[in-house]
JSON list of C-alpha atoms and ligand atoms in Angstrom, two decimals:
[
{"chain": "A", "resi": 1112, "resn": "UNK", "atom": "CA", "xyz": [0.00, 0.00, 0.00]},
{"chain": "A", "resi": 1113, "resn": "UNK", "atom": "CA", "xyz": [1.35, 3.40, -0.97]},
{"chain": "A", "resi": 1114, "resn": "UNK", "atom": "CA", "xyz": [1.50, 6.07, 1.73]},
{"chain": "A", "resi": 1115, "resn": "UNK", "atom": "CA", "xyz": [-0.64, 9.17, 1.15]},
{"chain": "A", "resi": 1116, "resn": "UNK", "atom": "CA", "xyz": [2.49, 11.25, 0.64]},
{"chain": "A", "resi": 1117, "resn": "UNK", "atom": "CA", "xyz": [3.96, 8.81, -1.87]},
{"chain": "A", "resi": 1118, "resn": "UNK", "atom": "CA", "xyz": [0.67, 8.49, -3.76]},
{"chain": "A", "resi": 1119, "resn": "UNK", "atom": "CA", "xyz": [0.27, 12.22, -4.03]},
{"chain": "A", "resi": 1120, "resn": "UNK", "atom": "CA", "xyz": [3.87, 12.66, -5.29]},
{"chain": "A", "resi": 1121, "resn": "UNK", "atom": "CA", "xyz": [3.41, 9.89, -7.89]},
{"chain": "A", "resi": 1122, "resn": "UNK", "atom": "CA", "xyz": [0.19, 11.47, -9.16]},
{"chain": "A", "resi": 1123, "resn": "UNK", "atom": "CA", "xyz": [2.07, 14.78, -9.40]},
{"chain": "A", "resi": 1124, "resn": "UNK", "atom": "CA", "xyz": [4.74, 13.05, -11.50]},
{"chain": "A", "resi": 1125, "resn": "UNK", "atom": "CA", "xyz": [2.10, 11.85, -13.98]},
{"chain": "A", "resi": 1126, "resn": "UNK", "atom": "CA", "xyz": [1.28, 15.51, -14.53]},
{"chain": "A", "resi": 1127, "resn": "UNK", "atom": "CA", "xyz": [4.99, 16.37, -15.03]},
{"chain": "A", "resi": 1128, "resn": "UNK", "atom": "CA", "xyz": [5.37, 13.64, -17.65]},
{"chain": "A", "resi": 1129, "resn": "UNK", "atom": "CA", "xyz": [2.17, 14.69, -19.44]},
{"chain": "A", "resi": 1130, "resn": "UNK", "atom": "CA", "xyz": [3.38, 18.29, -19.45]},
{"chain": "A", "resi": 1131, "resn": "UNK", "atom": "CA", "xyz": [6.62, 17.03, -21.05]},
{"chain": "A", "resi": 1132, "resn": "UNK", "atom": "CA", "xyz": [4.52, 15.31, -23.71]},
{"chain": "A", "resi": 1133, "resn": "UNK", "atom": "CA", "xyz": [2.69, 18.58, -24.34]},
{"chain": "A", "resi": 1134, "resn": "UNK", "atom": "CA", "xyz": [5.87, 20.69, -24.38]},
{"chain": "A", "resi": 1135, "resn": "UNK", "atom": "CA", "xyz": [7.68, 18.45, -26.88]},
{"chain": "A", "resi": 1136, "resn": "UNK", "atom": "CA", "xyz": [4.62, 18.39, -29.11]},
{"chain": "A", "resi": 1137, "resn": "UNK", "atom": "CA", "xyz": [4.63, 22.19, -29.03]},
{"chain": "A", "resi": 1138, "resn": "UNK", "atom": "CA", "xyz": [8.34, 22.17, -29.96]},
{"chain": "A", "resi": 1139, "resn": "UNK", "atom": "CA", "xyz": [7.57, 19.72, -32.76]},
{"chain": "A", "resi": 1140, "resn": "UNK", "atom": "CA", "xyz": [4.86, 22.04, -34.12]},
{"chain": "A", "resi": 1141, "resn": "UNK", "atom": "CA", "xyz": [7.33, 24.98, -34.11]},
{"chain": "A", "resi": 1142, "resn": "UNK", "atom": "CA", "xyz": [9.84, 22.90, -36.10]},
{"chain": "A", "resi": 1143, "resn": "UNK", "atom": "CA", "xyz": [7.16, 21.91, -38.61]},
{"chain": "A", "resi": 1144, "resn": "UNK", "atom": "CA", "xyz": [6.19, 25.56, -39.04]},
{"chain": "A", "resi": 1145, "resn": "UNK", "atom": "CA", "xyz": [9.84, 26.49, -39.56]},
{"chain": "A", "resi": 1146, "resn": "UNK", "atom": "CA", "xyz": [10.70, 23.93, -42.26]},
{"chain": "A", "resi": 1147, "resn": "UNK", "atom": "CA", "xyz": [12.53, 21.50, -40.02]},
{"chain": "A", "resi": 1148, "resn": "UNK", "atom": "CA", "xyz": [10.60, 18.27, -40.65]},
{"chain": "A", "resi": 1149, "resn": "UNK", "atom": "CA", "xyz": [13.27, 15.94, -39.24]},
{"chain": "A", "resi": 1150, "resn": "UNK", "atom": "CA", "xyz": [13.46, 17.78, -35.93]},
{"chain": "A", "resi": 1151, "resn": "UNK", "atom": "CA", "xyz": [9.65, 17.92, -35.89]},
{"chain": "A", "resi": 1152, "resn": "UNK", "atom": "CA", "xyz": [9.39, 14.17, -36.22]},
{"chain": "A", "resi": 1153, "resn": "UNK", "atom": "CA", "xyz": [12.16, 13.59, -33.65]},
{"chain": "A", "resi": 1154, "resn": "UNK", "atom": "CA", "xyz": [10.38, 15.80, -31.10]},
{"chain": "A", "resi": 1155, "resn": "UNK", "atom": "CA", "xyz": [7.03, 14.16, -31.84]},
{"chain": "A", "resi": 1156, "resn": "UNK", "atom": "CA", "xyz": [8.60, 10.81, -30.96]},
{"chain": "A", "resi": 1157, "resn": "UNK", "atom": "CA", "xyz": [10.07, 12.35, -27.79]},
{"chain": "A", "resi": 1158, "resn": "UNK", "atom": "CA", "xyz": [6.57, 13.57, -26.97]},
{"chain": "A", "resi": 1159, "resn": "UNK", "atom": "CA", "xyz": [5.19, 10.04, -27.38]},
{"chain": "A", "resi": 1160, "resn": "UNK", "atom": "CA", "xyz": [7.99, 8.73, -25.16]},
{"chain": "A", "resi": 1161, "resn": "UNK", "atom": "CA", "xyz": [6.84, 11.13, -22.41]},
{"chain": "A", "resi": 1162, "resn": "UNK", "atom": "CA", "xyz": [3.31, 9.79, -22.69]},
{"chain": "A", "resi": 1163, "resn": "UNK", "atom": "CA", "xyz": [4.76, 6.31, -22.10]},
{"chain": "A", "resi": 1164, "resn": "UNK", "atom": "CA", "xyz": [6.59, 7.62, -19.02]},
{"chain": "A", "resi": 1165, "resn": "UNK", "atom": "CA", "xyz": [3.33, 9.02, -17.65]},
{"chain": "A", "resi": 1166, "resn": "UNK", "atom": "CA", "xyz": [1.66, 5.66, -18.22]},
{"chain": "A", "resi": 1167, "resn": "UNK", "atom": "CA", "xyz": [4.44, 3.83, -16.37]},
{"chain": "A", "resi": 1168, "resn": "UNK", "atom": "CA", "xyz": [3.60, 5.89, -13.27]},
{"chain": "A", "resi": 1169, "resn": "UNK", "atom": "CA", "xyz": [-0.13, 5.48, -13.93]},
{"chain": "A", "resi": 1170, "resn": "UNK", "atom": "CA", "xyz": [0.11, 1.69, -14.18]},
{"chain": "A", "resi": 1171, "resn": "UNK", "atom": "CA", "xyz": [2.41, 1.50, -11.17]},
{"chain": "A", "resi": 1172, "resn": "UNK", "atom": "CA", "xyz": [-0.10, 3.38, -8.99]},
{"chain": "A", "resi": 1173, "resn": "UNK", "atom": "CA", "xyz": [-2.85, 0.98, -10.10]},
{"chain": "A", "resi": 1174, "resn": "UNK", "atom": "CA", "xyz": [-0.61, -2.04, -9.43]},
{"chain": "A", "resi": 1175, "resn": "UNK", "atom": "CA", "xyz": [-0.19, -0.76, -5.87]},
{"chain": "A", "resi": 1176, "resn": "UNK", "atom": "CA", "xyz": [-3.95, -0.27, -5.42]},
{"chain": "A", "resi": 1177, "resn": "UNK", "atom": "CA", "xyz": [-3.58, 3.50, -5.41]},
{"chain": "A", "resi": 1178, "resn": "UNK", "atom": "CA", "xyz": [-6.08, 6.06, -6.67]},
{"chain": "A", "resi": 1179, "resn": "UNK", "atom": "CA", "xyz": [-5.26, 7.94, -9.89]},
{"chain": "A", "resi": 1180, "resn": "UNK", "atom": "CA", "xyz": [-5.87, 11.69, -9.63]},
{"chain": "A", "resi": 1181, "resn": "UNK", "atom": "CA", "xyz": [-5.19, 13.54, -12.87]},
{"chain": "A", "resi": 1182, "resn": "UNK", "atom": "CA", "xyz": [-4.13, 17.15, -12.36]},
{"chain": "A", "resi": 1183, "resn": "UNK", "atom": "CA", "xyz": [-4.35, 20.23, -14.61]},
{"chain": "A", "resi": 1184, "resn": "UNK", "atom": "CA", "xyz": [-1.58, 20.56, -17.18]},
{"chain": "A", "resi": 1185, "resn": "UNK", "atom": "CA", "xyz": [-0.05, 24.00, -17.80]},
{"chain": "A", "resi": 1186, "resn": "UNK", "atom": "CA", "xyz": [0.01, 25.59, -21.24]},
{"chain": "A", "resi": 1187, "resn": "UNK", "atom": "CA", "xyz": [3.42, 24.87, -22.86]},
{"chain": "A", "resi": 1188, "resn": "UNK", "atom": "CA", "xyz": [5.68, 27.48, -24.41]},
{"chain": "A", "resi": 1189, "resn": "UNK", "atom": "CA", "xyz": [4.89, 27.82, -28.12]},
{"chain": "A", "resi": 1190, "resn": "UNK", "atom": "CA", "xyz": [7.36, 30.46, -29.34]},
{"chain": "A", "resi": 1191, "resn": "UNK", "atom": "CA", "xyz": [11.06, 29.73, -29.69]},
{"chain": "A", "resi": 1192, "resn": "UNK", "atom": "CA", "xyz": [13.95, 31.80, -31.08]},
{"chain": "A", "resi": 1193, "resn": "UNK", "atom": "CA", "xyz": [15.69, 29.03, -33.03]},
{"chain": "A", "resi": 1194, "resn": "UNK", "atom": "CA", "xyz": [16.25, 25.28, -33.21]},
{"chain": "A", "resi": 1195, "resn": "UNK", "atom": "CA", "xyz": [19.15, 25.79, -30.76]},
{"chain": "A", "resi": 1196, "resn": "UNK", "atom": "CA", "xyz": [16.73, 27.51, -28.37]},
{"chain": "A", "resi": 1197, "resn": "UNK", "atom": "CA", "xyz": [14.42, 24.46, -28.65]},
{"chain": "A", "resi": 1198, "resn": "UNK", "atom": "CA", "xyz": [17.07, 21.97, -27.61]},
{"chain": "A", "resi": 1199, "resn": "UNK", "atom": "CA", "xyz": [18.45, 24.24, -24.87]},
{"chain": "A", "resi": 1200, "resn": "UNK", "atom": "CA", "xyz": [14.93, 24.42, -23.49]},
{"chain": "A", "resi": 1201, "resn": "UNK", "atom": "CA", "xyz": [14.58, 20.67, -23.78]},
{"chain": "A", "resi": 1202, "resn": "UNK", "atom": "CA", "xyz": [17.78, 20.14, -21.77]},
{"chain": "A", "resi": 1203, "resn": "UNK", "atom": "CA", "xyz": [16.64, 22.62, -19.11]},
{"chain": "A", "resi": 1204, "resn": "UNK", "atom": "CA", "xyz": [13.32, 20.80, -18.91]},
{"chain": "A", "resi": 1205, "resn": "UNK", "atom": "CA", "xyz": [14.94, 17.37, -18.62]},
{"chain": "A", "resi": 1206, "resn": "UNK", "atom": "CA", "xyz": [17.19, 18.66, -15.82]},
{"chain": "A", "resi": 1207, "resn": "UNK", "atom": "CA", "xyz": [14.06, 19.83, -14.00]},
{"chain": "A", "resi": 1208, "resn": "UNK", "atom": "CA", "xyz": [12.47, 16.38, -14.49]},
{"chain": "A", "resi": 1209, "resn": "UNK", "atom": "CA", "xyz": [15.63, 14.71, -13.17]},
{"chain": "A", "resi": 1210, "resn": "UNK", "atom": "CA", "xyz": [15.16, 16.83, -10.04]},
{"chain": "A", "resi": 1211, "resn": "UNK", "atom": "CA", "xyz": [11.55, 15.66, -9.63]},
{"chain": "A", "resi": 1212, "resn": "UNK", "atom": "CA", "xyz": [12.57, 12.00, -10.05]},
{"chain": "A", "resi": 1213, "resn": "UNK", "atom": "CA", "xyz": [15.33, 12.40, -7.46]},
{"chain": "A", "resi": 1214, "resn": "UNK", "atom": "CA", "xyz": [12.87, 14.00, -5.04]},
{"chain": "A", "resi": 1215, "resn": "UNK", "atom": "CA", "xyz": [10.51, 11.05, -5.54]},
{"chain": "A", "resi": 1216, "resn": "UNK", "atom": "CA", "xyz": [13.35, 8.67, -4.81]},
{"chain": "A", "resi": 1217, "resn": "UNK", "atom": "CA", "xyz": [14.31, 10.58, -1.66]},
{"chain": "A", "resi": 1218, "resn": "UNK", "atom": "CA", "xyz": [10.68, 10.40, -0.50]},
{"chain": "A", "resi": 1219, "resn": "UNK", "atom": "CA", "xyz": [10.51, 6.64, -1.20]},
{"chain": "A", "resi": 1220, "resn": "UNK", "atom": "CA", "xyz": [13.62, 6.18, 0.98]},
{"chain": "A", "resi": 1221, "resn": "UNK", "atom": "CA", "xyz": [12.08, 8.32, 3.74]},
{"chain": "A", "resi": 1222, "resn": "UNK", "atom": "CA", "xyz": [8.85, 6.28, 3.52]},
{"chain": "A", "resi": 1223, "resn": "UNK", "atom": "CA", "xyz": [10.76, 2.96, 3.43]},
{"chain": "A", "resi": 1224, "resn": "UNK", "atom": "CA", "xyz": [8.86, 2.18, 0.21]},
{"chain": "A", "resi": 1225, "resn": "UNK", "atom": "CA", "xyz": [11.22, -0.39, -1.33]},
{"chain": "A", "resi": 1226, "resn": "UNK", "atom": "CA", "xyz": [9.01, -1.27, -4.33]},
{"chain": "A", "resi": 1227, "resn": "UNK", "atom": "CA", "xyz": [8.85, 2.37, -5.40]},
{"chain": "A", "resi": 1228, "resn": "UNK", "atom": "CA", "xyz": [12.63, 2.65, -5.08]},
{"chain": "A", "resi": 1229, "resn": "UNK", "atom": "CA", "xyz": [13.03, -0.28, -7.50]},
{"chain": "A", "resi": 1230, "resn": "UNK", "atom": "CA", "xyz": [10.49, 1.20, -9.94]},
{"chain": "A", "resi": 1231, "resn": "UNK", "atom": "CA", "xyz": [12.28, 4.55, -9.90]},
{"chain": "A", "resi": 1232, "resn": "UNK", "atom": "CA", "xyz": [15.66, 3.01, -10.81]},
{"chain": "A", "resi": 1233, "resn": "UNK", "atom": "CA", "xyz": [14.54, 2.83, -14.46]},
{"chain": "A", "resi": 1234, "resn": "UNK", "atom": "CA", "xyz": [13.69, 6.54, -14.45]},
{"chain": "A", "resi": 1235, "resn": "UNK", "atom": "CA", "xyz": [16.97, 7.52, -12.81]},
{"chain": "A", "resi": 1236, "resn": "UNK", "atom": "CA", "xyz": [18.89, 5.76, -15.59]},
{"chain": "A", "resi": 1237, "resn": "UNK", "atom": "CA", "xyz": [16.55, 7.12, -18.27]},
{"chain": "A", "resi": 1238, "resn": "UNK", "atom": "CA", "xyz": [17.20, 10.71, -17.13]},
{"chain": "A", "resi": 1239, "resn": "UNK", "atom": "CA", "xyz": [20.96, 10.24, -17.55]},
{"chain": "A", "resi": 1240, "resn": "UNK", "atom": "CA", "xyz": [20.29, 9.17, -21.17]},
{"chain": "A", "resi": 1241, "resn": "UNK", "atom": "CA", "xyz": [17.81, 11.97, -21.80]},
{"chain": "A", "resi": 1242, "resn": "UNK", "atom": "CA", "xyz": [20.18, 14.68, -20.58]},
{"chain": "A", "resi": 1243, "resn": "UNK", "atom": "CA", "xyz": [23.12, 13.23, -22.54]},
{"chain": "A", "resi": 1244, "resn": "UNK", "atom": "CA", "xyz": [21.07, 13.09, -25.73]},
{"chain": "A", "resi": 1245, "resn": "UNK", "atom": "CA", "xyz": [19.93, 16.73, -25.37]},
{"chain": "A", "resi": 1246, "resn": "UNK", "atom": "CA", "xyz": [23.51, 17.90, -24.64]},
{"chain": "A", "resi": 1247, "resn": "UNK", "atom": "CA", "xyz": [24.85, 16.09, -27.73]},
{"chain": "A", "resi": 1248, "resn": "UNK", "atom": "CA", "xyz": [22.22, 17.69, -29.96]},
{"chain": "A", "resi": 1249, "resn": "UNK", "atom": "CA", "xyz": [22.97, 21.15, -28.52]},
{"chain": "A", "resi": 1250, "resn": "UNK", "atom": "CA", "xyz": [26.67, 20.68, -29.36]},
{"chain": "A", "resi": 1251, "resn": "UNK", "atom": "CA", "xyz": [25.77, 19.77, -32.93]},
{"chain": "A", "resi": 1252, "resn": "UNK", "atom": "CA", "xyz": [23.39, 22.75, -33.24]},
{"chain": "A", "resi": 1253, "resn": "UNK", "atom": "CA", "xyz": [26.14, 25.09, -32.05]},
{"chain": "A", "resi": 1254, "resn": "UNK", "atom": "CA", "xyz": [28.59, 23.75, -34.64]},
{"chain": "A", "resi": 1255, "resn": "UNK", "atom": "CA", "xyz": [26.09, 24.38, -37.46]},
{"chain": "A", "resi": 1256, "resn": "UNK", "atom": "CA", "xyz": [25.96, 28.17, -37.05]},
{"chain": "A", "resi": 1257, "resn": "UNK", "atom": "CA", "xyz": [24.70, 29.61, -40.37]},
{"chain": "A", "resi": 1258, "resn": "UNK", "atom": "CA", "xyz": [25.65, 26.58, -42.44]},
{"chain": "A", "resi": 1259, "resn": "UNK", "atom": "CA", "xyz": [22.42, 25.57, -44.25]},
{"chain": "A", "resi": 1260, "resn": "UNK", "atom": "CA", "xyz": [23.85, 22.30, -45.58]},
{"chain": "A", "resi": 1261, "resn": "UNK", "atom": "CA", "xyz": [24.91, 21.20, -42.11]},
{"chain": "A", "resi": 1262, "resn": "UNK", "atom": "CA", "xyz": [21.45, 22.11, -40.77]},
{"chain": "A", "resi": 1263, "resn": "UNK", "atom": "CA", "xyz": [19.85, 20.04, -43.53]},
{"chain": "A", "resi": 1264, "resn": "UNK", "atom": "CA", "xyz": [22.03, 17.06, -42.59]},
{"chain": "A", "resi": 1265, "resn": "UNK", "atom": "CA", "xyz": [21.28, 17.33, -38.85]},
{"chain": "A", "resi": 1266, "resn": "UNK", "atom": "CA", "xyz": [17.57, 17.71, -39.53]},
{"chain": "A", "resi": 1267, "resn": "UNK", "atom": "CA", "xyz": [17.66, 14.67, -41.80]},
{"chain": "A", "resi": 1268, "resn": "UNK", "atom": "CA", "xyz": [19.61, 12.61, -39.26]},
{"chain": "A", "resi": 1269, "resn": "UNK", "atom": "CA", "xyz": [17.30, 13.47, -36.35]},
{"chain": "A", "resi": 1270, "resn": "UNK", "atom": "CA", "xyz": [14.30, 12.67, -38.54]},
{"chain": "A", "resi": 1271, "resn": "UNK", "atom": "CA", "xyz": [15.57, 9.18, -39.25]},
{"chain": "A", "resi": 1272, "resn": "UNK", "atom": "CA", "xyz": [16.61, 8.54, -35.64]},
{"chain": "A", "resi": 1273, "resn": "UNK", "atom": "CA", "xyz": [13.89, 7.06, -33.46]},
{"chain": "A", "resi": 1274, "resn": "UNK", "atom": "CA", "xyz": [14.52, 7.78, -29.77]},
{"chain": "A", "resi": 1275, "resn": "UNK", "atom": "CA", "xyz": [15.13, 4.77, -27.58]},
{"chain": "A", "resi": 1276, "resn": "UNK", "atom": "CA", "xyz": [11.66, 3.48, -26.74]},
{"chain": "A", "resi": 1277, "resn": "UNK", "atom": "CA", "xyz": [12.50, -0.21, -26.29]},
{"chain": "A", "resi": 1278, "resn": "UNK", "atom": "CA", "xyz": [11.80, -0.20, -22.56]},
{"chain": "A", "resi": 1279, "resn": "UNK", "atom": "CA", "xyz": [8.64, 1.93, -22.69]},
{"chain": "B", "resi": 430, "resn": "FEO", "atom": "FE1", "xyz": [10.01, 11.63, -18.88]},
{"chain": "B", "resi": 430, "resn": "FEO", "atom": "FE2", "xyz": [12.08, 13.06, -20.70]},
{"chain": "B", "resi": 430, "resn": "FEO", "atom": "O1", "xyz": [11.58, 12.48, -19.01]}
]
């Protein structure tokens, strides 16, 4: 049985993951509107990955006989300055999510909730991957500068690269 505190924090995390889904879809729409179809499709897949993260928490709460309480999702940012701005925002957002996952873990330790600690291990590892991926893309965006051919190649590469969804 989940403690009230743990249940409430897990329901809050569903909201965080669904907001991530919404934010990355908004980023994807910006890329589509700015002739970056590869980045648009990459971010749409990232958005779908976030939905899967939300559902992992959702299903875990049900497995522990907890009550799902869906919370209001904020409006995501819809204007960005450039593709570099998009990925810098994505990294900042992932760092914030890493913080929320770590807080959940700290709470599960405090509550002596061993099952939740095991469940959260996957997310702790996933956040390392997510932050690394965003940092790598930012580096590549910075190298591009005003080079249109290099931008075309990066856009094409991201479009053909499905994010790692094997464990979702
Ligand atoms: Fe669900 Fe990208 O963290």
